[in-house]
Amino acid sequence: MAGSVSMAQYTKALTPDSLKDKVIVLTGGANGIGASLVVYAVQNGASVCFGDVNTETGEEIAGTVNAASPSSPPRAVFVRTDVTSYDSVLGLFNKAMDVYGRVDHAVAGAGIVETGNIFDPALDMESIREPPPTKVLDVNLLGCLYTARIAAVYLRQNRPDPNSDRSILLVSSVAGFKESPGLFVYQASKHGVLGLMRAMRLYTYGSSSVHNIRVNCICPWMTTTGMVKGVQDSWIKAGLPMNSAMDVAMVTARVLGDRELNGTSMYVEGGRAWEIEGSLDRLEPMWLGESPSESLARGQEVLGKGMDWTK
């Protein structure tokens, strides 16, 4: 796992040139963490082409950012984007290429919280015949997969130096690795996002990869966005740490700008970040057992970067 941080709080600062003149494509940029990332990235010299289904708010954010940082082309461009539509996500990347000529980083940030209860105790032999809605899964996981797939091609365009830094960042959640009772579809989708990063991190990065694109994951804990209104008061009363949307955006920007990071998952709590993948790997012989861990490692060596699965 190239560039991972072993069992440590991630404290590397964003340097003045980390995002300077970089082009970022972002889904889910009209609210919460995404909106804060648009503002913070532009403040640190980047240009951001961002999408969301919330057209009014997205256009307002772009207008405010561009008024504060006037430039030609504009530093922030909004495109109405529905991440459950492949063509819509393509349109977002096409806009970035039209305006800026390349894409350096892509952030799959669009997400929604659980709606309803697919295990409702009131379900009976009649109501169970109606299939559950799939919107949460479609937005959180399918949209992420669409964004990563398209980014893996667009980030390779207009790249004269194959060693120039490009990356994909996927936004998961603490629910990506820790149980969240009641959030059945949300949790499954966020586990899927973390799994996607793990499947990509060897495949898309390194000198032997056609892509040579870093991929990392952000896993925020309780963050003061519209998603957590139902539990926010109880959380504050318990005195537990909370992230602001800007806290998570700042960690995200640091990961985007850190060329040493690939294949990491950053758990973000109270504005601080810890990398979890290195510890999972290092402690595997303890939680899995030494013998199966050794066997698993040999099997992983045989699988390599995963290039042979679809032959």
Tab-separated table of C-alpha atoms in Angstrom:
chain	number	residue	atom	x	y	z
A	1	MET	CA	0.000	0.000	0.000
A	2	ALA	CA	2.129	2.874	-1.289
A	3	GLY	CA	2.444	5.940	0.877
A	4	SER	CA	0.231	4.715	3.722
A	5	VAL	CA	0.582	6.044	7.250
A	6	SER	CA	1.107	3.337	9.894
A	7	MET	CA	-1.083	3.580	12.997
A	8	ALA	CA	-0.862	7.336	13.374
A	9	GLN	CA	-2.839	10.495	13.402
A	10	TYR	CA	-2.497	12.135	10.004
A	11	THR	CA	-1.042	15.586	10.631
A	12	LYS	CA	0.652	16.530	7.366
A	13	ALA	CA	-0.255	20.104	6.502
A	14	LEU	CA	-1.478	21.428	3.184
A	15	THR	CA	1.472	23.224	1.611
A	16	PRO	CA	0.939	26.493	-0.305
A	17	ASP	CA	1.509	24.768	-3.651
A	18	SER	CA	-0.312	21.457	-2.953
A	19	LEU	CA	-3.458	22.480	-4.840
A	20	LYS	CA	-2.190	25.535	-6.672
A	21	ASP	CA	-3.404	25.516	-10.302
A	22	LYS	CA	-4.905	22.033	-9.890
A	23	VAL	CA	-8.257	21.187	-11.494
A	24	ILE	CA	-10.683	19.268	-9.292
A	25	VAL	CA	-13.932	17.623	-10.367
A	26	LEU	CA	-16.319	17.114	-7.464
A	27	THR	CA	-19.736	15.504	-7.157
A	28	GLY	CA	-22.050	16.587	-4.351
A	29	GLY	CA	-20.675	20.123	-4.136
A	30	ALA	CA	-23.773	22.153	-3.285
A	31	ASN	CA	-24.092	21.232	0.384
A	32	GLY	CA	-22.144	20.293	3.487
A	33	ILE	CA	-18.662	18.891	3.056
A	34	GLY	CA	-18.694	19.293	-0.732
A	35	ALA	CA	-19.638	22.960	-0.601
A	36	SER	CA	-16.907	23.606	1.975
A	37	LEU	CA	-14.380	21.808	-0.240
A	38	VAL	CA	-15.264	24.037	-3.202
A	39	VAL	CA	-14.568	27.128	-1.096
A	40	TYR	CA	-11.414	25.795	0.563
A	41	ALA	CA	-9.877	24.379	-2.622
A	42	VAL	CA	-10.322	27.651	-4.496
A	43	GLN	CA	-8.872	29.565	-1.539
A	44	ASN	CA	-5.791	27.363	-1.931
A	45	GLY	CA	-5.335	27.997	-5.632
A	46	ALA	CA	-7.362	25.223	-7.266
A	47	SER	CA	-10.128	25.414	-9.849
A	48	VAL	CA	-13.211	23.291	-9.156
A	49	CYS	CA	-15.843	21.976	-11.535
A	50	PHE	CA	-18.581	20.640	-9.283
A	51	GLY	CA	-21.941	19.010	-9.700
A	52	ASP	CA	-25.078	18.466	-7.669
A	53	VAL	CA	-28.822	18.058	-8.189
A	54	ASN	CA	-29.398	21.236	-6.168
A	55	THR	CA	-29.056	23.744	-8.982
A	56	GLU	CA	-30.007	26.889	-7.112
A	57	THR	CA	-27.555	26.378	-4.261
A	58	GLY	CA	-24.800	25.152	-6.569
A	59	GLU	CA	-25.014	28.213	-8.776
A	60	GLU	CA	-25.082	30.434	-5.703
A	61	ILE	CA	-21.901	28.846	-4.326
A	62	ALA	CA	-20.124	29.205	-7.670
A	63	GLY	CA	-21.176	32.837	-7.906
A	64	THR	CA	-19.972	33.641	-4.397
A	65	VAL	CA	-16.629	31.879	-4.880
A	66	ASN	CA	-15.983	33.542	-8.233
A	67	ALA	CA	-16.848	36.975	-6.853
A	68	ALA	CA	-14.260	36.473	-4.112
A	69	SER	CA	-11.635	35.085	-6.528
A	70	PRO	CA	-12.272	36.630	-9.958
A	71	SER	CA	-10.481	34.830	-12.771
A	72	SER	CA	-10.803	33.820	-16.391
A	73	PRO	CA	-11.734	31.040	-16.738
A	74	PRO	CA	-13.735	31.132	-13.508
A	75	ARG	CA	-12.274	29.295	-10.550
A	76	ALA	CA	-15.560	27.527	-9.784
A	77	VAL	CA	-17.937	26.072	-12.363
A	78	PHE	CA	-21.237	24.439	-11.427
A	79	VAL	CA	-22.985	21.803	-13.555
A	80	ARG	CA	-26.277	20.234	-12.552
A	81	THR	CA	-25.322	16.588	-12.071
A	82	ASP	CA	-27.311	13.521	-11.097
A	83	VAL	CA	-24.743	10.889	-10.130
A	84	THR	CA	-27.216	8.065	-10.722
A	85	SER	CA	-27.090	8.987	-14.432
A	86	TYR	CA	-23.877	7.938	-16.185
A	87	ASP	CA	-24.387	10.530	-18.926
A	88	SER	CA	-24.857	13.239	-16.319
A	89	VAL	CA	-21.525	12.404	-14.646
A	90	LEU	CA	-19.868	12.334	-18.081
A	91	GLY	CA	-21.264	15.805	-18.681
A	92	LEU	CA	-19.592	17.098	-15.524
A	93	PHE	CA	-16.186	15.805	-16.607
A	94	ASN	CA	-16.727	17.080	-20.153
A	95	LYS	CA	-17.404	20.541	-18.766
A	96	ALA	CA	-14.160	20.464	-16.787
A	97	MET	CA	-12.227	19.490	-19.911
A	98	ASP	CA	-13.940	22.184	-21.979
A	99	VAL	CA	-13.173	24.909	-19.435
A	100	TYR	CA	-9.800	23.870	-18.036
A	101	GLY	CA	-8.368	21.372	-20.542
A	102	ARG	CA	-7.552	18.662	-17.983
A	103	VAL	CA	-8.522	17.135	-14.649
A	104	ASP	CA	-5.988	16.582	-11.845
A	105	HIS	CA	-8.178	15.256	-9.028
A	106	ALA	CA	-11.676	13.801	-8.820
A	107	VAL	CA	-13.758	13.605	-5.642
A	108	ALA	CA	-16.810	11.343	-5.443
A	109	GLY	CA	-18.620	13.218	-2.704
A	110	ALA	CA	-22.311	12.902	-3.528
A	111	GLY	CA	-24.261	11.040	-0.871
A	112	ILE	CA	-27.615	10.826	0.868
A	113	VAL	CA	-28.704	9.323	4.176
A	114	GLU	CA	-31.112	6.452	4.844
A	115	THR	CA	-34.762	6.889	3.869
A	116	GLY	CA	-37.347	4.647	5.462
A	117	ASN	CA	-36.701	1.267	7.078
A	118	ILE	CA	-36.302	-1.737	4.808
A	119	PHE	CA	-36.588	-4.004	7.878
A	120	ASP	CA	-39.643	-2.224	9.274
A	121	PRO	CA	-41.276	-4.487	11.909
A	122	ALA	CA	-44.614	-3.514	10.401
A	123	LEU	CA	-43.810	-5.360	7.173
A	124	ASP	CA	-46.112	-8.303	6.555
A	125	MET	CA	-46.695	-10.965	3.931
A	126	GLU	CA	-48.479	-8.457	1.728
A	127	SER	CA	-46.282	-5.338	2.022
A	128	ILE	CA	-43.040	-7.341	1.654
A	129	ARG	CA	-43.982	-7.970	-1.988
A	130	GLU	CA	-43.114	-4.342	-2.780
A	131	PRO	CA	-39.353	-4.029	-3.414
A	132	PRO	CA	-37.471	-1.428	-1.366
A	133	PRO	CA	-36.288	1.830	-2.942
A	134	THR	CA	-32.739	1.834	-4.271
A	135	LYS	CA	-31.991	5.564	-4.359
A	136	VAL	CA	-29.580	5.510	-1.390
A	137	LEU	CA	-27.610	2.679	-2.969
A	138	ASP	CA	-27.723	4.330	-6.392
A	139	VAL	CA	-26.465	7.713	-5.159
A	140	ASN	CA	-23.901	6.538	-2.624
A	141	LEU	CA	-22.374	3.543	-4.381
A	142	LEU	CA	-23.381	3.467	-8.041
A	143	GLY	CA	-22.707	7.208	-8.330
A	144	CYS	CA	-19.300	6.701	-6.734
A	145	LEU	CA	-18.512	3.860	-9.128
A	146	TYR	CA	-19.562	5.964	-12.124
A	147	THR	CA	-17.418	8.877	-10.953
A	148	ALA	CA	-14.345	6.714	-10.331
A	149	ARG	CA	-14.673	4.891	-13.662
A	150	ILE	CA	-14.959	8.082	-15.690
A	151	ALA	CA	-12.221	9.788	-13.682
A	152	ALA	CA	-9.823	6.909	-14.360
A	153	VAL	CA	-9.917	7.848	-18.048
A	154	TYR	CA	-10.287	11.629	-17.904
A	155	LEU	CA	-7.393	12.015	-15.457
A	156	ARG	CA	-5.092	10.397	-18.036
A	157	GLN	CA	-5.877	12.978	-20.720
A	158	ASN	CA	-3.577	15.935	-21.475
A	159	ARG	CA	-0.913	14.478	-19.233
A	160	PRO	CA	2.426	14.864	-21.075
A	161	ASP	CA	4.323	13.758	-17.962
A	162	PRO	CA	3.012	10.314	-16.935
A	163	ASN	CA	4.460	10.898	-13.461
A	164	SER	CA	2.437	14.050	-12.834
A	165	ASP	CA	0.209	13.665	-9.796
A	166	ARG	CA	-3.423	12.684	-10.352
A	167	SER	CA	-5.806	11.193	-7.799
A	168	ILE	CA	-9.322	9.965	-7.088
A	169	LEU	CA	-10.834	10.459	-3.644
A	170	LEU	CA	-13.927	8.537	-2.561
A	171	VAL	CA	-16.058	9.767	0.342
A	172	SER	CA	-17.221	6.919	2.547
A	173	SER	CA	-18.146	7.247	6.232
A	174	VAL	CA	-17.438	5.777	9.633
A	175	ALA	CA	-20.318	3.521	8.523
A	176	GLY	CA	-17.896	2.170	5.929
A	177	PHE	CA	-16.078	0.175	8.613
A	178	LYS	CA	-18.098	0.429	11.845
A	179	GLU	CA	-21.650	-0.774	12.472
A	180	SER	CA	-24.400	1.830	12.233
A	181	PRO	CA	-27.590	0.132	13.439
A	182	GLY	CA	-30.680	1.087	11.477
A	183	LEU	CA	-28.769	2.545	8.511
A	184	PHE	CA	-29.048	-0.668	6.523
A	185	VAL	CA	-28.727	0.589	2.944
A	186	TYR	CA	-26.532	3.562	3.847
A	187	GLN	CA	-24.063	1.324	5.677
A	188	ALA	CA	-23.996	-1.241	2.867
A	189	SER	CA	-23.322	1.509	0.342
A	190	LYS	CA	-20.517	3.053	2.392
A	191	HIS	CA	-18.895	-0.352	2.922
A	192	GLY	CA	-19.048	-0.652	-0.847
A	193	VAL	CA	-17.241	2.667	-1.307
A	194	LEU	CA	-14.422	1.511	0.966
A	195	GLY	CA	-14.298	-1.783	-0.921
A	196	LEU	CA	-14.042	0.042	-4.231
A	197	MET	CA	-11.033	1.993	-2.996
A	198	ARG	CA	-9.364	-1.214	-1.821
A	199	ALA	CA	-9.994	-2.870	-5.175
A	200	MET	CA	-8.540	0.099	-7.062
A	201	ARG	CA	-5.510	1.077	-5.003
A	202	LEU	CA	-3.080	-1.463	-6.496
A	203	TYR	CA	-4.771	-1.624	-9.879
A	204	THR	CA	-4.713	2.091	-10.715
A	205	TYR	CA	-1.463	3.242	-9.108
A	206	GLY	CA	2.229	2.662	-9.695
A	207	SER	CA	4.670	2.815	-12.568
A	208	SER	CA	3.401	-0.500	-13.963
A	209	SER	CA	-0.199	0.715	-14.080
A	210	VAL	CA	-1.663	2.252	-17.230
A	211	HIS	CA	-3.546	4.691	-15.010
A	212	ASN	CA	-0.901	5.736	-12.431
A	213	ILE	CA	-3.638	7.441	-10.412
A	214	ARG	CA	-3.685	7.535	-6.619
A	215	VAL	CA	-6.928	6.558	-4.892
A	216	ASN	CA	-7.869	7.272	-1.268
A	217	CYS	CA	-10.920	7.335	0.954
A	218	ILE	CA	-12.340	9.725	3.565
A	219	CYS	CA	-14.465	8.270	6.395
A	220	PRO	CA	-15.986	11.124	8.422
A	221	TRP	CA	-17.584	10.533	11.819
A	222	MET	CA	-20.340	12.798	13.126
A	223	THR	CA	-20.379	15.955	10.984
A	224	THR	CA	-22.718	18.917	11.380
A	225	THR	CA	-24.607	18.628	8.100
A	226	GLY	CA	-28.275	18.197	7.294
A	227	MET	CA	-27.821	14.404	7.377
A	228	VAL	CA	-27.497	14.262	11.178
A	229	LYS	CA	-30.220	16.611	12.399
A	230	GLY	CA	-32.098	13.774	14.082
A	231	VAL	CA	-29.210	12.805	16.376
A	232	GLN	CA	-27.158	15.994	16.624
A	233	ASP	CA	-28.663	17.263	19.896
A	234	SER	CA	-28.102	13.949	21.675
A	235	TRP	CA	-24.542	13.858	20.379
A	236	ILE	CA	-23.770	17.333	21.671
A	237	LYS	CA	-25.382	16.530	25.029
A	238	ALA	CA	-23.098	13.495	25.350
A	239	GLY	CA	-20.068	15.750	24.836
A	240	LEU	CA	-18.751	13.757	21.896
A	241	PRO	CA	-16.442	15.291	19.261
A	242	MET	CA	-18.018	16.606	16.060
A	243	ASN	CA	-16.652	17.685	12.712
A	244	SER	CA	-17.736	20.810	10.937
A	245	ALA	CA	-18.158	20.418	7.188
A	246	MET	CA	-15.063	22.576	6.747
A	247	ASP	CA	-13.059	20.300	9.070
A	248	VAL	CA	-13.681	17.363	6.738
A	249	ALA	CA	-13.087	19.504	3.641
A	250	MET	CA	-9.695	20.539	4.994
A	251	VAL	CA	-8.657	16.922	5.616
A	252	THR	CA	-9.893	16.032	2.136
A	253	ALA	CA	-7.794	18.812	0.607
A	254	ARG	CA	-4.719	17.616	2.501
A	255	VAL	CA	-5.173	14.079	1.170
A	256	LEU	CA	-5.689	15.350	-2.379
A	257	GLY	CA	-2.483	17.349	-2.181
A	258	ASP	CA	-0.330	14.653	-0.579
A	259	ARG	CA	1.495	12.812	-3.364
A	260	GLU	CA	2.687	10.152	-0.907
A	261	LEU	CA	-0.793	8.821	-0.171
A	262	ASN	CA	-2.364	5.950	-2.046
A	263	GLY	CA	-4.768	3.342	-0.742
A	264	THR	CA	-5.467	5.080	2.546
A	265	SER	CA	-8.689	5.516	4.517
A	266	MET	CA	-8.832	8.590	6.731
A	267	TYR	CA	-11.149	8.409	9.731
A	268	VAL	CA	-12.074	12.011	10.575
A	269	GLU	CA	-13.267	12.876	14.084
A	270	GLY	CA	-13.470	16.332	15.626
A	271	GLY	CA	-11.437	17.785	12.779
A	272	ARG	CA	-8.591	15.304	13.268
A	273	ALA	CA	-7.718	12.395	10.982
A	274	TRP	CA	-6.346	8.899	11.507
A	275	GLU	CA	-5.296	6.486	8.753
A	276	ILE	CA	-6.809	3.042	9.353
A	277	GLU	CA	-5.558	0.820	6.506
A	278	GLY	CA	-1.969	0.630	7.753
A	279	SER	CA	-3.091	-0.548	11.177
A	280	LEU	CA	-5.432	-3.173	9.724
A	281	ASP	CA	-2.552	-4.569	7.678
A	282	ARG	CA	0.018	-4.378	10.470
A	283	LEU	CA	-2.212	-6.051	13.044
A	284	GLU	CA	-3.664	-8.679	10.726
A	285	PRO	CA	-1.676	-11.580	12.249
A	286	MET	CA	-3.216	-10.675	15.635
A	287	TRP	CA	-6.873	-10.474	14.611
A	288	LEU	CA	-6.805	-13.122	11.871
A	289	GLY	CA	-4.058	-15.407	13.187
A	290	GLU	CA	-0.469	-15.791	12.025
A	291	SER	CA	-0.958	-18.881	9.867
A	292	PRO	CA	-4.028	-17.697	7.904
A	293	SER	CA	-2.441	-14.254	7.589
A	294	GLU	CA	0.667	-15.776	5.990
A	295	SER	CA	-1.458	-17.873	3.643
A	296	LEU	CA	-3.575	-14.866	2.748
A	297	ALA	CA	-0.436	-12.848	1.966
A	298	ARG	CA	0.807	-15.562	-0.403
A	299	GLY	CA	-2.561	-15.631	-2.116
A	300	GLN	CA	-2.509	-11.856	-2.528
A	301	GLU	CA	0.908	-12.127	-4.163
A	302	VAL	CA	-0.501	-14.606	-6.690
A	303	LEU	CA	-3.398	-12.257	-7.448
A	304	GLY	CA	-0.975	-9.359	-7.942
A	305	LYS	CA	-2.630	-6.157	-9.071
A	306	GLY	CA	-5.744	-7.996	-10.238
A	307	MET	CA	-5.115	-7.698	-13.951
A	308	ASP	CA	-6.049	-11.298	-14.701
A	309	TRP	CA	-9.567	-11.487	-13.251
A	310	THR	CA	-11.360	-10.596	-16.471
A	311	LYS	CA	-9.150	-12.395	-18.995
